[in-house]
Amino acid sequence: MNQQWPNAGHTSLSLAQSHGFLPAVVDRGGPAERETTAEVGDLWRILIRRRRIILGTTALFGLAALLYGFLATPLYTATSQLLIDPRDRQVVTNDLNAGAVAPDGGITKIESQVRVIESDTVLLRAIAEAGLEADPEFGATGNGILSRAVQGLREAVSGSEVQPHNATLRALRNLRRKLAVKRAEKVFVVDVVVTASDPDKAARIVNAIARAYLADQAEARVNAAKRAAGELNARLDSLREDVLAAETRLEAFRADNGLIASSGRLVGEQQLTESNARLVAARNRTADAKSRLQGIRSARGGAFDAGATPEAIQSPTIERLRSQYAELTSKEADLRTQLGERHPFITAIRTQKSDVKRLIDAELGRIVQGAEIEYQRALANERSLTGNLEILKADSVQTGKANVRLRELERELDASRSVYNTFLVRSREISEQASVDPTNARVITWAQPPEDRSWPLRLLILGAALGGGLGLGAGLALVREYARPTLLSRRQLERLLGAPVLAAFPSALGSSDGAARAAPAAFALDSLYALAGMKHRKDRALSVMVAAPASDAAERRALIDLLAAVAVARGDHVLVVEADLGSADPGNGGLLEVLRGEISFHTASTTDAATGARRLPVGNGQKPVRDAFERENVHRFLSHVAERYDLVLLDGGTLAQNVRIAPLVAAVDRLIVVACGGHTLQDDLVETGRIAAALGNAPFGALLVDGKGATR
């Protein structure tokens, strides 16, 4: 009877699918390996099922956050703002520091000043001003018992005693941890932020850092000016010696070459110029004397017209004689008109005119002789000056050759003097600039003691702790699920067993909603009958063994009772056989005794008042069971109950622990597996499917206890 069902399994399954009792299922070639991956929709199910881990981790983190928020030392944050203009104040035109803005708009300089504020020089100055070396918050050793104990423990761990001079270094290290220097984009304002346990202390430290920065900048400018002035002064001595050496060489060359200067010019050059000027004047005088001489010579014997007399012979004597001559001529004309040409008076006047003319000629001769002497003297002077000029010219040629070297020495002297004067002036300027601070930085906001604490922010810490706890809890839940994956969905159960899910039941099988439990049970029974091809047949019963992993024993027994009750309610005769040897009760008769033939079936079975089905217990499992589960005994028993019942439900228990019923497993018509979504381990399902296949009856279907699994 039982051998024909495995052969007709696929035909019956196809028939049931064609009539709409079951959906198409995967290939039942054999059970698959466990799945370590999950679909996106299954992640939420994992988190829900592992909610205890998530909630526990979240609660632990939340409690730790609350404890920290109420027990941690409150911290206060003070802020000071400095405006640092990259363009320094133009106090002097020739400042030591360039006042031009860099091509990047001064951003590089501002970022550099941020690093200066964070430097050891500024912070050490602020530490000294604020007295942080003696502050326990910044590393100073306290006088309390707890402080001394912590100090002793630190010394024991480090193996060396902390030296007193390291107090400043500890304060510097702790101040760096509590300091933040920030600059927003596109602005020249720098925020200096310090966090401390006391609001007044935080404001005091921030203001000390701001003052230390300004003082450090001023001191740096002064030191830079002093250093530059010192370097220039050190160079001035060498430059002064160079100038003296150049002057010495120049004067020695002048003395050696006779290049004596007067009024800024060489004597030879002055003599040449003056000689040339005298020669020109002598030539002019010679030309004038010659011209006067020629004029006098040409005037001798000429007319005595006053207007025609050359200027060279216009002397008082000549003028008087000419006047007398003119008077005599005028008188002669008058007398000649009155007395006639031959009158004695006219002759006497003519004689006087001859005497006057002779006197004029004699005077002109004397003048000519004087002019001749003057001309000769001027000509001799000219010749003397010309000779002297030629001598000076020859000397000037030699002097010109020496002047080439002289000018070179003068240029060297001028260059040395120029460099020396530049260095001297610049040294004086820089020395004066040392007392002027052109830094264009100022504090625009002095820190005030904050009223509200900046840490701990209890709500923020609690929120972060809860978020972190949720995240860590979810991670632990997923890790736990990956380490021991459970059943997540209906499709996963079908893949693991290689068999369809006949029905899905709600998680609470013991709930009062009977319709929610009876409907899937009825559907499962209809599927079993339809796939077996024997609905409403009374000639034989359908034997179905229900097995489950050990973790689902309660669900397995509850589903067997549910199926039995639904079948009885529909009018079927149902027998429930307990074949789980692990639940055997010593001393009571049951399946084992019936198989051995020790008692009758009617005597061993009872009617279950809860379901209305007939129930056969497993019997006394203390006796050897191998002889009871002989193949003939099993077939005889199934043939016997098949004539009296419509449905035989066998509780197969956990197959991994119940392999001794292998003949019974192989003889039943169908073997179905019960699994709980989110509870049954995938390894147990895979093991159940393999053992069932090894026992000769691979899982035919599955019953899923998971209300959400019905839609997956």
XYZ file of C-alpha atoms in Angstrom:
712
model
C 0.000 0.000 0.000
C 2.693 2.451 0.954
C 4.987 1.777 -1.960
C 2.628 3.268 -4.518
C 2.517 6.742 -2.983
C 6.060 7.831 -3.656
C 5.663 6.948 -7.303
C 2.490 8.949 -7.597
C 3.794 11.950 -5.663
C 4.740 14.138 -8.596
C 1.573 13.249 -10.508
C -0.609 14.104 -7.522
C 1.313 17.320 -6.909
C 0.828 18.403 -10.496
C -2.856 17.516 -10.297
C -3.325 19.565 -7.114
C -1.496 22.538 -8.628
C -3.652 22.361 -11.743
C -6.809 22.464 -9.566
C -5.543 25.480 -7.663
C -4.931 23.805 -4.281
C -1.223 24.695 -4.193
C 0.971 27.169 -5.971
C 3.907 26.102 -8.079
C 6.857 25.097 -5.896
C 10.557 24.699 -6.348
C 12.242 21.556 -7.477
C 12.281 18.932 -4.737
C 15.494 17.377 -5.760
C 16.791 17.613 -2.203
C 17.320 19.974 0.734
C 19.552 22.986 0.206
C 22.305 24.440 2.322
C 21.529 27.157 4.852
C 21.283 30.716 3.582
C 23.481 33.413 5.125
C 21.962 36.204 3.053
C 18.700 38.003 3.610
C 16.387 40.097 1.521
C 15.855 43.751 2.296
C 12.404 43.042 3.649
C 13.774 40.366 5.962
C 16.102 42.775 7.739
C 13.210 44.406 9.544
C 11.941 40.994 10.599
C 15.372 40.127 11.963
C 15.466 43.343 13.960
C 11.992 42.741 15.325
C 12.825 39.182 16.373
C 16.124 40.258 17.919
C 14.570 43.263 19.594
C 15.702 42.150 23.016
C 19.344 42.530 22.021
C 18.644 45.890 20.398
C 16.574 47.232 23.269
C 19.015 45.903 25.848
C 21.985 47.515 24.125
C 20.078 50.774 23.677
C 19.015 50.794 27.322
C 22.595 50.118 28.429
C 23.920 52.968 26.301
C 21.138 55.274 27.475
C 21.840 54.487 31.108
C 25.552 55.088 30.612
C 24.760 58.412 28.888
C 22.513 59.510 31.723
C 25.114 58.588 34.317
C 27.781 60.465 32.397
C 25.521 63.471 31.864
C 24.803 63.827 35.577
C 28.189 62.796 36.961
C 30.591 64.411 34.464
C 32.250 67.693 35.375
C 30.456 70.568 33.610
C 32.533 72.502 31.102
C 32.107 76.101 29.935
C 33.288 77.584 26.659
C 34.443 81.187 26.278
C 35.180 82.840 22.928
C 37.225 85.868 21.951
C 37.379 87.319 18.444
C 40.409 88.956 16.832
C 40.366 90.970 13.614
C 43.650 90.459 11.758
C 43.951 92.711 8.713
C 46.598 91.393 6.277
C 47.414 94.992 5.374
C 49.622 96.503 8.078
C 49.204 100.113 9.080
C 51.341 102.398 6.881
C 53.110 104.289 9.650
C 56.213 105.090 7.571
C 56.744 104.976 3.842
C 59.777 102.720 4.005
C 58.523 100.133 6.498
C 60.516 97.033 7.318
C 57.478 94.839 6.607
C 55.771 94.935 3.254
C 52.273 96.387 3.371
C 51.049 94.961 0.082
C 48.373 92.234 0.152
C 49.286 88.831 -1.254
C 47.574 87.654 -4.477
C 45.368 85.284 -2.451
C 43.788 88.218 -0.620
C 45.777 87.657 2.564
C 44.219 84.289 3.372
C 47.632 82.662 3.678
C 48.734 85.289 6.168
C 45.571 84.858 8.239
C 46.020 81.073 8.305
C 49.614 81.612 9.373
C 48.449 83.875 12.193
C 46.053 81.135 13.312
C 49.049 78.840 13.684
C 50.885 81.599 15.564
C 48.039 81.813 18.075
C 48.356 78.047 18.607
C 52.141 78.235 18.945
C 54.054 77.438 22.124
C 55.332 81.006 22.411
C 51.860 82.556 22.644
C 50.386 79.796 24.804
C 53.298 79.811 27.252
C 52.903 83.593 27.633
C 49.171 83.103 28.286
C 49.892 80.277 30.768
C 52.231 82.517 32.707
C 49.707 85.377 32.750
C 46.755 83.168 33.787
C 48.826 81.130 36.279
C 47.823 77.774 34.816
C 50.942 76.017 36.126
C 49.319 75.915 39.566
C 45.840 74.999 38.314
C 44.910 71.339 39.024
C 42.676 71.310 35.943
C 45.730 71.936 33.770
C 48.053 69.385 35.321
C 49.122 70.812 38.647
C 49.291 68.282 41.463
C 46.511 68.777 43.975
C 46.855 68.585 47.733
C 43.920 66.247 48.253
C 44.121 62.573 49.078
C 42.623 61.576 45.739
C 45.061 63.775 43.828
C 48.029 62.365 45.692
C 46.763 58.846 45.094
C 46.409 59.458 41.358
C 49.864 61.033 41.297
C 51.363 58.060 43.115
C 49.658 55.638 40.736
C 50.976 57.600 37.763
C 54.501 57.533 39.148
C 54.227 53.814 39.825
C 53.083 53.143 36.270
C 55.604 55.448 34.582
C 58.440 54.410 36.899
C 59.708 57.974 37.376
C 58.680 60.954 39.432
C 57.253 63.931 37.608
C 59.694 66.821 37.955
C 58.401 70.242 39.063
C 59.668 71.969 35.937
C 57.295 69.869 33.835
C 54.276 71.681 35.284
C 54.444 74.232 32.475
C 54.669 71.513 29.860
C 51.686 69.709 31.365
C 49.729 72.951 31.413
C 50.688 73.566 27.773
C 49.591 70.076 26.752
C 46.264 70.341 28.577
C 45.633 73.851 27.249
C 46.076 72.595 23.692
C 43.377 69.997 24.340
C 40.966 72.671 25.521
C 41.847 75.278 22.864
C 40.329 75.733 19.444
C 41.298 78.491 16.994
C 38.884 78.796 14.090
C 38.385 81.115 11.147
C 35.281 81.274 8.999
C 35.627 81.449 5.229
C 36.018 84.825 3.481
C 36.572 86.761 6.713
C 39.636 87.971 8.616
C 38.085 87.326 12.033
C 39.665 84.575 14.120
C 37.751 82.930 16.985
C 39.770 81.763 19.984
C 37.760 79.226 21.995
C 38.758 77.716 25.340
C 36.812 75.213 27.410
C 37.274 75.001 31.188
C 35.415 73.800 34.241
C 34.856 77.352 35.497
C 33.268 80.113 33.354
C 35.443 82.881 34.794
C 38.569 80.802 34.237
C 37.599 80.101 30.611
C 37.100 83.828 29.903
C 40.344 84.708 31.684
C 42.354 82.196 29.670
C 40.860 83.312 26.331
C 41.599 86.975 27.042
C 45.113 86.056 28.189
C 45.701 84.267 24.885
C 44.434 87.308 22.938
C 46.703 89.668 24.863
C 49.602 87.250 24.534
C 49.128 87.139 20.768
C 49.124 90.937 20.444
C 52.157 91.222 22.711
C 53.955 88.497 20.803
C 53.316 90.247 17.493
C 54.605 93.556 18.854
C 57.661 91.865 20.349
C 58.299 89.993 17.119
C 58.228 93.277 15.178
C 60.626 94.909 17.638
C 62.981 91.951 17.584
C 62.916 91.845 13.800
C 63.721 95.578 13.613
C 66.521 95.252 16.150
C 67.957 92.265 14.375
C 67.862 94.037 11.012
C 69.400 97.197 12.502
C 72.110 95.156 14.167
C 72.953 93.429 10.915
C 73.106 96.782 9.119
C 75.289 98.285 11.832
C 77.649 95.366 11.609
C 77.920 96.009 7.903
C 78.437 99.765 8.283
C 81.976 99.369 9.658
C 83.038 97.460 6.573
C 81.346 99.981 4.273
C 83.007 102.885 6.099
C 86.411 101.309 5.597
C 85.619 100.846 1.900
C 84.777 104.564 1.567
C 87.994 105.624 3.324
C 90.075 103.334 1.134
C 88.425 104.755 -2.024
C 89.043 108.339 -0.905
C 92.681 107.547 -0.089
C 93.246 106.006 -3.507
C 91.614 109.009 -5.198
C 93.679 111.632 -3.351
C 96.909 109.682 -3.861
C 96.243 109.501 -7.603
C 95.544 113.229 -7.754
C 98.749 114.007 -5.894
C 100.803 111.696 -8.077
C 99.401 113.194 -11.299
C 99.198 116.818 -10.160
C 95.421 116.872 -10.513
C 94.903 119.729 -8.056
C 91.332 120.912 -7.863
C 90.080 124.354 -6.936
C 86.421 125.205 -6.526
C 85.506 121.763 -7.745
C 87.639 121.970 -10.919
C 91.192 120.972 -11.788
C 93.722 123.836 -11.815
C 94.973 122.845 -15.270
C 91.451 122.994 -16.652
C 90.893 126.384 -15.043
C 94.192 127.702 -16.478
C 93.369 126.405 -19.921
C 89.986 128.055 -19.809
C 91.328 131.343 -18.504
C 94.220 131.336 -21.010
C 91.814 130.699 -23.829
C 89.605 133.536 -22.611
C 92.619 135.928 -22.358
C 93.766 134.904 -25.834
C 90.341 135.653 -27.238
C 90.370 139.026 -25.480
C 93.897 139.732 -26.742
C 92.885 138.919 -30.267
C 89.928 141.212 -29.933
C 92.166 144.000 -28.636
C 94.656 143.358 -31.477
C 91.851 143.512 -34.017
C 90.555 146.736 -32.423
C 94.046 148.304 -32.406
C 94.621 147.337 -36.005
C 91.264 148.670 -37.044
C 91.926 151.945 -35.173
C 95.358 152.202 -36.737
C 93.948 151.714 -40.214
C 91.210 154.226 -39.532
C 93.701 156.860 -38.385
C 95.961 156.255 -41.354
C 93.125 156.554 -43.785
C 91.951 159.747 -42.073
C 95.282 161.553 -42.448
C 95.084 164.107 -45.221
C 91.413 163.632 -45.610
C 88.540 165.956 -45.057
C 87.999 167.358 -41.644
C 84.288 166.843 -41.568
C 83.305 166.194 -37.995
C 80.881 163.572 -39.042
C 83.467 161.753 -41.166
C 86.171 161.669 -38.514
C 86.691 158.134 -37.288
C 86.225 157.449 -33.621
C 89.877 156.366 -33.322
C 91.125 159.998 -33.734
C 88.377 161.775 -31.860
C 90.623 163.415 -29.260
C 90.078 166.781 -27.525
C 93.105 168.321 -29.264
C 91.900 167.272 -32.671
C 88.457 168.509 -31.803
C 89.756 171.971 -30.813
C 91.961 172.182 -33.891
C 89.094 171.110 -36.084
C 86.891 173.704 -34.428
C 89.528 176.412 -35.105
C 89.895 175.204 -38.657
C 86.140 175.318 -39.130
C 85.925 178.837 -37.675
C 88.755 180.043 -39.948
C 87.075 178.483 -42.957
C 83.787 180.143 -42.085
C 85.474 183.480 -41.514
C 87.373 183.143 -44.812
C 84.142 182.606 -46.643
C 82.582 185.648 -45.018
C 85.575 187.875 -45.721
C 85.865 186.551 -49.226
C 82.359 187.644 -49.830
C 82.910 191.039 -48.276
C 86.496 191.812 -49.198
C 87.259 189.681 -52.213
C 89.787 187.004 -52.906
C 92.878 189.129 -52.671
C 92.278 190.960 -49.518
C 95.117 190.688 -47.007
C 92.785 189.509 -44.288
C 91.816 186.572 -46.407
C 95.452 185.738 -46.967
C 96.117 185.942 -43.259
C 93.167 183.651 -42.546
C 94.341 181.179 -45.129
C 97.810 181.250 -43.471
C 96.152 180.505 -40.108
C 94.215 177.643 -41.708
C 97.468 176.182 -43.022
C 98.977 176.368 -39.557
C 95.955 174.682 -38.009
C 96.020 171.967 -40.633
C 99.684 171.396 -40.005
C 99.003 171.111 -36.314
C 96.235 168.611 -37.085
C 98.568 166.531 -39.229
C 101.191 166.622 -36.523
C 98.609 165.535 -33.954
C 97.385 162.784 -36.275
C 100.951 161.601 -36.760
C 101.356 161.395 -33.002
C 98.069 159.502 -32.752
C 99.086 157.139 -35.542
C 102.359 156.491 -33.797
C 100.501 155.737 -30.531
C 98.044 153.489 -32.365
C 100.908 151.721 -34.043
C 102.623 151.112 -30.706
C 99.332 149.901 -29.170
C 98.768 147.546 -32.093
C 102.232 146.097 -31.834
C 101.802 145.648 -28.104
C 98.447 143.880 -28.607
C 99.942 141.697 -31.334
C 102.835 140.716 -29.085
C 100.449 139.920 -26.227
C 98.365 137.801 -28.553
C 101.373 135.838 -29.674
C 102.457 135.311 -26.069
C 99.035 134.053 -25.063
C 98.877 131.773 -28.090
C 102.149 130.141 -27.110
C 101.043 129.753 -23.522
C 97.753 128.204 -24.704
C 99.566 125.651 -26.806
C 101.620 124.654 -23.787
C 98.429 124.307 -21.709
C 96.816 122.263 -24.453
C 99.708 119.818 -24.439
C 99.454 119.585 -20.675
C 95.677 119.099 -20.976
C 96.139 116.058 -23.229
C 98.259 114.399 -20.575
C 95.857 115.476 -17.872
C 92.916 114.016 -19.867
C 94.548 110.615 -19.878
C 94.939 110.793 -16.117
C 91.333 111.976 -15.788
C 90.077 108.639 -17.163
C 91.494 106.810 -14.177
C 90.503 109.727 -11.944
C 86.835 109.477 -13.000
C 86.894 105.732 -12.426
C 88.215 106.266 -8.927
C 85.575 108.955 -8.369
C 82.800 106.582 -9.505
C 84.065 103.904 -7.144
C 84.113 106.469 -4.370
C 80.587 107.678 -5.228
C 79.280 104.079 -5.263
C 80.903 103.311 -1.924
C 79.524 106.517 -0.461
C 76.036 105.793 -1.857
C 75.930 102.281 -0.382
C 77.319 103.517 2.900
C 74.808 106.381 3.068
C 71.926 104.013 2.176
C 72.897 101.553 4.879
C 73.410 104.316 7.384
C 70.023 105.921 6.680
C 68.236 102.543 6.624
C 69.850 101.554 9.897
C 68.633 104.750 11.525
C 65.122 104.260 10.058
C 64.856 100.669 11.269
C 66.137 101.649 14.699
C 63.365 104.205 14.944
C 60.762 101.747 13.570
C 61.529 99.377 16.424
C 59.456 101.614 18.692
C 56.491 101.684 16.274
C 54.088 98.720 15.937
C 52.349 98.730 12.524
C 50.480 95.458 13.173
C 46.850 95.877 12.149
C 45.325 93.380 14.614
C 42.919 94.062 17.420
C 40.484 92.291 19.704
C 36.948 93.041 18.568
C 35.249 90.828 21.187
C 36.691 90.184 24.619
C 35.529 86.941 26.203
C 32.840 87.127 28.874
C 32.126 84.354 31.408
C 29.547 82.062 29.744
C 26.265 81.506 31.528
C 25.407 78.104 30.052
C 27.562 75.030 30.106
C 28.896 73.689 26.828
C 29.410 70.141 28.073
C 27.916 67.735 28.846
C 24.904 68.359 26.612
C 22.659 65.813 28.206
C 20.020 65.657 25.510
C 22.646 65.427 22.773
C 24.616 62.749 24.628
C 21.444 60.819 25.388
C 20.314 61.042 21.778
C 23.725 59.992 20.497
C 23.848 57.147 23.026
C 20.404 55.940 22.042
C 21.287 56.163 18.373
C 24.583 54.397 18.953
C 22.868 51.765 21.078
C 20.276 51.187 18.389
C 22.972 50.931 15.748
C 25.184 48.635 17.811
C 22.209 46.563 18.901
C 21.065 46.212 15.309
C 24.599 45.226 14.336
C 24.772 42.648 17.122
C 21.361 41.333 16.090
C 22.482 40.963 12.495
C 25.749 39.340 13.589
C 23.823 36.964 15.814
C 21.496 36.194 12.939
C 24.447 35.613 10.607
C 26.143 33.325 13.117
C 22.956 31.297 13.708
C 20.546 32.171 10.919
C 16.869 31.513 11.549
C 13.971 31.064 9.213
C 12.948 34.394 7.759
C 10.268 33.838 5.149
C 8.016 31.371 3.437
C 10.126 31.297 0.294
C 13.233 30.619 2.349
C 11.526 27.666 4.051
C 10.606 26.234 0.652
C 14.200 26.630 -0.550
C 15.671 25.035 2.557
C 13.366 21.996 2.543
C 12.859 21.753 -1.193
C 9.122 21.412 -0.467
C 6.121 23.768 -0.587
C 4.576 25.456 2.415
C 1.108 23.957 2.734
C -0.212 26.601 5.101
C 0.911 29.452 7.299
C -0.431 29.796 10.831
C -0.445 32.777 13.155
C 2.281 32.952 15.739
C -0.139 32.622 18.675
C -1.550 29.152 18.096
C -3.268 29.196 21.465
C -5.159 32.429 20.790
C -8.933 32.636 21.085
C -9.390 33.443 17.403
C -10.292 29.951 16.200
C -11.094 31.044 12.643
C -7.607 32.441 12.174
C -6.184 29.016 13.105
C -8.797 26.730 11.539
C -8.690 28.255 8.047
C -5.029 27.462 7.315
C -5.448 24.044 8.976
C -8.366 23.226 6.680
C -6.379 24.444 3.692
C -3.468 22.234 4.694
C -5.774 19.190 5.014
C -7.381 19.893 1.654
C -3.929 20.178 0.110
C -2.863 16.849 1.617
C -6.027 15.064 0.472
C -5.894 16.603 -2.970
C -2.242 15.809 -3.514
C -2.827 12.272 -2.268
C -5.772 11.851 -4.649
C -8.019 10.225 -2.020
C -10.451 12.832 -0.725
C -13.717 11.242 0.563
C -12.324 7.769 0.003
C -13.155 5.428 2.856
C -11.114 2.397 1.824
C -7.923 3.660 3.298
C -6.559 6.407 5.524
C -4.028 9.096 4.688
C -1.016 8.702 6.987
C 0.904 11.926 7.632
C 3.914 12.220 9.897
C 4.575 15.627 11.404
C 8.173 16.374 12.410
C 9.933 19.505 13.599
C 13.269 20.624 15.012
C 13.650 20.333 18.774
C 13.031 24.056 19.266
C 9.562 23.777 17.706
C 8.219 20.806 19.726
C 5.392 22.804 21.281
C 4.282 24.211 17.900
C 4.469 20.713 16.395
C 2.155 19.224 19.037
C -0.189 22.225 18.832
C -0.484 21.902 15.034
C -1.124 18.150 15.259
C -3.951 18.803 17.684
C -5.241 21.630 15.467
C -5.242 19.471 12.338
C -6.947 16.661 14.219
C -9.616 18.944 15.621
C -10.350 20.504 12.207
C -10.514 17.086 10.537
C -12.841 15.760 13.245
C -15.006 18.841 12.889
C -15.338 18.086 9.186
C -16.540 14.530 9.969
C -13.354 12.562 9.481
C -12.183 9.767 11.720
C -8.788 10.847 12.931
C -6.110 8.925 14.768
C -3.199 10.737 16.430
C -0.207 8.469 16.968
C 2.612 9.637 19.233
C 5.787 8.258 17.661
C 8.249 10.505 19.484
C 10.302 8.036 21.521
C 11.667 10.923 23.566
C 8.253 11.385 25.200
C 7.726 7.699 26.069
C 6.080 7.087 29.441
C 7.309 3.946 31.232
C 4.575 1.631 32.430
C 1.888 2.727 29.965
C 0.950 0.756 26.889
C 1.032 2.377 23.524
C 2.443 2.240 19.988
C 5.453 0.148 20.931
C 3.350 -2.490 22.625
C 0.845 -2.553 19.732
C 3.682 -3.066 17.219
C 5.064 -5.939 19.305
C 1.582 -7.416 19.608
C 1.655 -7.266 23.391
C -1.668 -5.393 23.642
C -4.452 -4.587 21.236
C -4.868 -1.267 19.500
C -8.253 -0.666 21.075
C -6.837 -1.160 24.563
C -3.882 1.167 24.023
C -5.785 4.016 22.308
C -8.015 6.582 23.964
C -10.288 9.351 22.815
C -8.941 12.878 23.205
C -11.654 15.050 24.697
C -10.053 18.264 23.421
C -9.880 17.326 19.741
C -12.350 14.433 19.484
C -9.722 12.276 17.769
C -8.481 8.888 18.846
C -4.983 9.092 20.415
C -2.367 6.348 20.661
C 0.547 7.132 23.009
C 4.073 6.017 22.255
C 4.180 3.449 25.031
C 7.040 2.266 27.191
C 10.278 3.334 25.552
C 12.516 1.668 28.136
C 12.323 -1.646 26.321
C 14.254 -2.316 23.121
C 12.383 -0.775 20.177
C 14.197 -2.363 17.250
C 11.942 -5.429 17.221
C 8.860 -3.208 17.525
C 9.685 -1.197 14.382
C 10.194 -4.137 12.114
C 8.925 -3.409 8.634
C 6.224 -6.087 8.845
C 4.963 -4.755 12.164
C 4.806 -1.245 10.765
C 2.926 -2.263 7.604
C 0.519 -4.413 9.589
C -0.198 -1.548 11.966
C -0.760 1.005 9.188
C -2.996 -1.417 7.269
C -5.008 -2.001 10.406
C -5.597 1.689 11.176
C -6.188 2.539 7.500
C -9.338 0.433 7.523
C -10.817 2.311 10.487
C -9.714 5.952 10.055
C -9.693 8.632 7.402
C -6.626 10.454 8.635
C -3.700 9.207 10.680
C -1.458 11.927 12.148
C 1.847 10.659 13.484
C 3.962 12.825 15.808
C 7.479 12.138 14.524
C 9.143 14.443 17.055
C 12.659 15.567 16.189
C 13.976 13.191 13.515
C 17.581 13.801 14.524
C 16.725 12.363 17.964
C 14.182 9.816 16.734
C 15.966 7.897 13.966
C 14.881 4.544 15.460
C 11.447 5.025 13.871
C 13.021 4.995 10.395
C 10.737 2.145 9.126
C 7.697 4.113 10.248
C 9.018 7.269 8.550
C 9.530 5.396 5.292
C 6.071 3.771 5.452
C 3.879 6.842 5.932
C 2.290 8.541 2.960
C 3.531 12.060 3.648
C 6.050 13.740 5.929
C 5.580 17.374 6.707
C 7.839 19.658 8.759
C 6.729 22.324 11.202
C 8.868 25.503 11.391
C 8.500 28.843 13.180
C 9.472 32.016 11.375
C 12.222 33.877 13.197
C 12.692 31.042 15.681
C 13.657 27.873 13.877
C 17.332 27.672 12.995
C 18.126 27.091 9.347
C 20.683 24.449 10.315
C 17.962 22.478 12.119
C 15.685 22.678 9.083
C 18.461 21.547 6.744
C 19.329 18.722 9.127
C 15.661 17.679 9.412
C 15.325 17.581 5.628
C 18.502 15.525 5.202
C 17.568 13.043 7.919
C 14.080 12.638 6.471
C 15.547 11.977 3.028
C 18.028 9.546 4.572
C 15.183 7.740 6.365
C 13.424 7.193 3.060
C 10.763 9.889 2.992
C 11.822 13.380 1.984
C 9.687 16.260 3.312
C 6.548 16.605 1.260
C 5.538 19.992 2.615
C 5.841 22.335 5.524
C 3.627 24.149 8.005
C 4.843 27.632 8.826
C 3.983 29.186 12.158
C 4.314 32.854 11.366
C 1.461 35.186 10.622
C 3.691 37.364 8.378
C 4.985 34.356 6.505
C 1.642 33.890 4.808
C 2.358 36.792 2.511
C 6.020 36.099 1.835
